[in-house]
XYZ file of C-alpha atoms in Angstrom:
321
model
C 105.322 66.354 124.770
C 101.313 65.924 125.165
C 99.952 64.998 121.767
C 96.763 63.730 119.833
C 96.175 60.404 120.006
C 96.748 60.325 116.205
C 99.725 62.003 116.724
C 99.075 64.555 114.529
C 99.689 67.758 116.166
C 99.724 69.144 119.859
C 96.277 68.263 122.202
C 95.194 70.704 124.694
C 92.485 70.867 127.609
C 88.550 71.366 127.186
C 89.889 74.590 129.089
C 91.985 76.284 126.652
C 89.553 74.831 123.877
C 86.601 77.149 125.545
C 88.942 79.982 124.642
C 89.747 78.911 121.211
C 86.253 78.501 120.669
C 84.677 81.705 121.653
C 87.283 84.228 122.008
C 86.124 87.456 119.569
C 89.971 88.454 118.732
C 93.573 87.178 119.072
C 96.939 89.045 118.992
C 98.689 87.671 115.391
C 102.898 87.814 115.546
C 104.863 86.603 112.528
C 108.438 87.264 112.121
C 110.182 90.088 109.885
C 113.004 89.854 107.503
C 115.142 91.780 110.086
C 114.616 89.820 112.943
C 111.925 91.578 115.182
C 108.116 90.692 115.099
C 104.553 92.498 114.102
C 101.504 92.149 116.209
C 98.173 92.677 114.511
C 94.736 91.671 115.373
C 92.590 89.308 113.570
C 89.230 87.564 114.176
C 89.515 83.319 114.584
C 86.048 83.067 114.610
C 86.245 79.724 116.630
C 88.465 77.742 113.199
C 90.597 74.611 114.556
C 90.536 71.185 114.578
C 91.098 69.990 117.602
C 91.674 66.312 117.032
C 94.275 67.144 114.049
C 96.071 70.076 116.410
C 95.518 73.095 114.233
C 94.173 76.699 114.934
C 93.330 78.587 111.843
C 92.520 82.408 110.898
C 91.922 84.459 107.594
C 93.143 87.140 106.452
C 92.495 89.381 103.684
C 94.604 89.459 100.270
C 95.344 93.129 100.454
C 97.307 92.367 103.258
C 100.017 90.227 100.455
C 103.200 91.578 102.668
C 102.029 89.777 105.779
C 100.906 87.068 103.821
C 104.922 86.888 102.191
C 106.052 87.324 105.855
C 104.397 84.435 106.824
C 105.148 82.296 102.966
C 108.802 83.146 104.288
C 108.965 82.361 107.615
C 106.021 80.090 108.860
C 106.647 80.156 112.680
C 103.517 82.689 114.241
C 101.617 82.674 117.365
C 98.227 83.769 118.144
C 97.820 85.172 122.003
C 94.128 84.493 123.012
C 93.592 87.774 125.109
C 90.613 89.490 126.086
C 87.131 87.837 126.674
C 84.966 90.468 126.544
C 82.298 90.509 123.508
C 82.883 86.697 123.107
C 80.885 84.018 120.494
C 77.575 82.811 122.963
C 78.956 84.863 125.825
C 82.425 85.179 127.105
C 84.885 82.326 128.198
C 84.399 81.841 131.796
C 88.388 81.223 131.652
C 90.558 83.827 133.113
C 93.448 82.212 131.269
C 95.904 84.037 128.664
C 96.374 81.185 125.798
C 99.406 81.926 123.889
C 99.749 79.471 120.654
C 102.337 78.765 118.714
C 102.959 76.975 115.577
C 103.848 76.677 112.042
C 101.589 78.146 109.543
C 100.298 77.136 106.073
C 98.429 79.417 104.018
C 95.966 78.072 101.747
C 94.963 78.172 98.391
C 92.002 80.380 97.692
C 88.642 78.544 98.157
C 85.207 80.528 97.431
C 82.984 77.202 98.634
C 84.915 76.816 101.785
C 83.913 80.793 102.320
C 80.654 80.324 101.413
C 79.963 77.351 103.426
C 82.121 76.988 105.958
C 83.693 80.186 106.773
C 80.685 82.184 106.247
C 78.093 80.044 108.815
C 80.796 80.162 111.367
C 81.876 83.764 111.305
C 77.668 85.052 111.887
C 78.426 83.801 115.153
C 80.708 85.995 116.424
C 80.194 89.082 114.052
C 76.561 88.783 113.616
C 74.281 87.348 110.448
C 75.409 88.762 107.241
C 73.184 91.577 105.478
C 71.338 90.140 103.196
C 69.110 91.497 99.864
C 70.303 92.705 95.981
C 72.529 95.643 96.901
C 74.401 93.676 100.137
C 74.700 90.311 97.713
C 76.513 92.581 95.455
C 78.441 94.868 97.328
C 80.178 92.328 99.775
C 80.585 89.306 97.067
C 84.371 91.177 97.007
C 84.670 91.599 101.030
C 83.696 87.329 101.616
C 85.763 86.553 98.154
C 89.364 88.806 100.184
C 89.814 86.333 102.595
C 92.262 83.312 102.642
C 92.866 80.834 105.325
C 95.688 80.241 107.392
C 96.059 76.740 109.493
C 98.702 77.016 112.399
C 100.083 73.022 113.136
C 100.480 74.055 117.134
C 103.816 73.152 118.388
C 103.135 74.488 121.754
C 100.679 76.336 123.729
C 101.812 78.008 127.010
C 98.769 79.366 128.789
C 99.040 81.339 132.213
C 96.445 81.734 135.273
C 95.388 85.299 133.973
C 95.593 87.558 131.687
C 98.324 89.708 133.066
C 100.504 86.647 132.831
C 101.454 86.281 135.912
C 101.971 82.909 137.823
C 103.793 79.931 136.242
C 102.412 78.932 133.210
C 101.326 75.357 131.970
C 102.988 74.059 128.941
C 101.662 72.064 126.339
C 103.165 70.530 123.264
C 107.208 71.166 122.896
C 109.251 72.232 125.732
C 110.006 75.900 126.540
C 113.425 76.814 125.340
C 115.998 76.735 128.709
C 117.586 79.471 127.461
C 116.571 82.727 126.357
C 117.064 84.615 122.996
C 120.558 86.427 123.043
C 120.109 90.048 122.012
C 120.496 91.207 118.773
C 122.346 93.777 117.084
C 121.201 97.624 116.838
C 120.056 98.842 113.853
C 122.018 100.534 111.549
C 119.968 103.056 111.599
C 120.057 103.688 115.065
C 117.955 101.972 117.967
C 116.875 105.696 119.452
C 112.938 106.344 118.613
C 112.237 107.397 115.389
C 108.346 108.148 116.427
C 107.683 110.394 119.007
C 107.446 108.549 122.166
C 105.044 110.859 124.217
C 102.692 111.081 121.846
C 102.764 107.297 121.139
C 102.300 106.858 124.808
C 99.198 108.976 124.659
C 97.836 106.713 121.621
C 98.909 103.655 123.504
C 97.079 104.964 126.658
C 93.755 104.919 125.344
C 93.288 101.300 124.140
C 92.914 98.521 126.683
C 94.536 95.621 125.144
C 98.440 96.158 124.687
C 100.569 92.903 123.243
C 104.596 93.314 122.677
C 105.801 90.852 120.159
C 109.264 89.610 119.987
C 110.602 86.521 118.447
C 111.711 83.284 120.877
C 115.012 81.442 121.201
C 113.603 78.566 118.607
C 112.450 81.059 116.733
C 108.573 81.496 116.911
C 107.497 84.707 118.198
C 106.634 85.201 121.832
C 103.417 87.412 122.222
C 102.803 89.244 125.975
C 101.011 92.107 127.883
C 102.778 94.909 128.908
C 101.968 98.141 130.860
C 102.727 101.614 129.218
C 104.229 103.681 132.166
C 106.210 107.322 131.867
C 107.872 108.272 128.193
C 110.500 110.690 127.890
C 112.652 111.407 124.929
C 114.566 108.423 124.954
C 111.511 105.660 124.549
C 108.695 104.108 126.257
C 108.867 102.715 129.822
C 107.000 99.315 129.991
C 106.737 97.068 132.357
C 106.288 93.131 131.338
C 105.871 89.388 132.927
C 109.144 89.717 133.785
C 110.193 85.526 133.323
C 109.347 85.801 129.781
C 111.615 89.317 128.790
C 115.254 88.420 127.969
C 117.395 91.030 128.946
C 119.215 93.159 126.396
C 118.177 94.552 123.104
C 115.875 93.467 120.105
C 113.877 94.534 117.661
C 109.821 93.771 119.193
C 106.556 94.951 117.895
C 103.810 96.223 119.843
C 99.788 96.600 119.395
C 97.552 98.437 121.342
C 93.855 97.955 120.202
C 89.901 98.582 121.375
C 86.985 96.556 119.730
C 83.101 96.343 120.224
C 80.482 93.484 119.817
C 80.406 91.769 116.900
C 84.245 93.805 115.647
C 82.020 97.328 115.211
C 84.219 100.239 116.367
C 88.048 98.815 115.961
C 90.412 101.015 116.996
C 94.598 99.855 116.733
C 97.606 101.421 117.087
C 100.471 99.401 115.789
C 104.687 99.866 116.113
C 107.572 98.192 115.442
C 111.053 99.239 117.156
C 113.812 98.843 119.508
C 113.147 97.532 122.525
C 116.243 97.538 125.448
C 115.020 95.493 128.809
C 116.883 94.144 131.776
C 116.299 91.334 134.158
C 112.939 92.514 136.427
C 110.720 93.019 133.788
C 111.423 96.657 132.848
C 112.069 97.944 129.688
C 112.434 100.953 127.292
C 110.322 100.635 123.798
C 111.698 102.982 120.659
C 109.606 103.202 118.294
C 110.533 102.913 114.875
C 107.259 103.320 112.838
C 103.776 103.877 113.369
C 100.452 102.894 112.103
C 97.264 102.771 113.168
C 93.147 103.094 112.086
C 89.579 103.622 113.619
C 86.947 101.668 111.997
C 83.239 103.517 112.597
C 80.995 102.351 115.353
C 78.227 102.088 112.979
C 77.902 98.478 111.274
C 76.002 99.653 108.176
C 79.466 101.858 107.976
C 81.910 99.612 108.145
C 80.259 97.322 105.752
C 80.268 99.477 103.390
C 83.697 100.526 103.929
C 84.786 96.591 103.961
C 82.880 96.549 100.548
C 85.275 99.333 98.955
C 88.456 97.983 100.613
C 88.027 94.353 99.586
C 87.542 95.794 96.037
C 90.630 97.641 96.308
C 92.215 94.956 97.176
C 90.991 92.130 94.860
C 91.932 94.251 91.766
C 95.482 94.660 93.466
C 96.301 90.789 93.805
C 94.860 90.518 90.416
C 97.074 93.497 88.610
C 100.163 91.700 91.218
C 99.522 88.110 89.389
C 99.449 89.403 86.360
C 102.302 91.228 86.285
């Protein structure tokens, strides 16, 4: 097990540390109740401490059922992904980072926002818009956030992006064997969404992550391709060492994003996912969400103005009751 030399946590490679450091985006996976996993995207903005082995993100408090996800079950990975649109320029590393850990959300801190989270996020999304009417309408949207550290237990990295090649390992040991399958739903494990229409969605993003969780438990985060669907589910194809055959519940993320995070576009699922030993599988989809943020940043700050809002008075009416 490679560690820091103060033993605190897991050390990695100036390599992997140019992705940490200026990668725009990252593929989130925390663990459900049931048993499967949800991938979502957030914005790391360059937050770890190398020398004490963490990775952190934020997160906003409107999202409180991720948050209780993550309260209840710690273990989450972030999957370093796509380079384009990168803080300074992109990584010159072709390398998929995969990070695992335990996670620790913190208490809220306004002066860690304003002076440390703040600072470091105009370098990826931009400076902040400034004057009477900005001061006042995003004091909610910098106020929403809360930060989450991740104590790496292991990072697994892979020549490229598409994962394929044998990866390099650092931290705890892979798991020898892989997750047994779980049982069906009760409801069923046939799609529940339709699956030709979530193969069109699918189609049109570039960045696709399938989320399942591991056989020590913290979620395993990979690419996939999106090939023919037909009533019975979505074909995919996947690094094919890292699916373990049979059936589990997996979530999947399909997503588009612009400089500085103007124009997001995600489709998310969660569902059924049956694959076999060569890397093929068939996705049902259970449930569906999704959004498309405008390409127009004056627009989406203003729209991050009213949601924060939203969701401030909702964790304060949620405390209070």
């Amino acid at each position: 097990m490679t560690r820091s030399p103060s033993g605190a946590g897991v050390a990695w490679d100036d390599e992997v540390d140019d992705v940490l450091d200026r990668d725009l985006t990252a593929g989130l996976a925390y663990v459900t109740p049931a048993g499967g996993a949800v991938v979502t995207a957030v914005a790391p903005v360059g937050l770890r401490d190398r020398e004490a082995g963490l990775v952190s993100f934020t997160t906003s408090f409107g999202f409180a059922r991720k948050l209780d996800r993550i309260r209840h079950n710690p273990r989450v990975a972030l999957a370093f992904h796509a380079r384009e649109h990168g803080a300074d320029g992109a990584s010159a590393s072709p390398r998929y980072v995969l990070v695992q850990g335990v996670a620790t959300v913190r208490d809220r801190d306004e002066r860690w926002l304003r002076e440390v989270l703040n600072p470091q996020a105009a370098r990826y999304l931009g400076p902040p818009r400034e004057g009477r009417f900005w001061d006042w309408w995003l004091r909610a949207y910098y106020a929403d956030r809360v930060a989450v550290d991740v104590r790496v237990e292991r990072i697994v990295s892979w020549p490229d992006l598409e994962c394929r090649g044998e990866p390099d390992v650092l931290g705890a040991p892979v798991p020898d064997a892989p997750p047994g399958p779980q049982a069906p739903p009760a409801k069923g494990a046939g799609p529940r969404v339709d699956p030709e229409r979530a193969a069109r969605r699918l189609a049109r993003l570039p960045h696709r992550l399938l989320a399942f969780p591991g056989a020590d438990g913290h979620p395993v985060v990979v690419p996939f391709v999106a090939r023919e669907a037909s009533p019975e589910g979505l074909a995919l194809r996947l690094p094919a060492p890292w699916l373990p055959p049979g059936g589990r519940r997996a979530g999947v993320l399909a997503h588009a994003y612009r400089p500085h995070l103007v124009g997001l576009s995600a489709r998310q699922h969660t569902g059924w996912l049956e694959a076999g030993a060569d890397g093929q599988a068939l996705y049902a989809p259970h449930t569906e969400t999704g959004f498309r943020a405008p390409p127009n940043k004056t627009l989406l700050l203003l729209a991050n103005g009213f949601l924060a809002r939203r969701n401030l008075r909702q964790a304060r009416s949620d405390s209070a009751g």
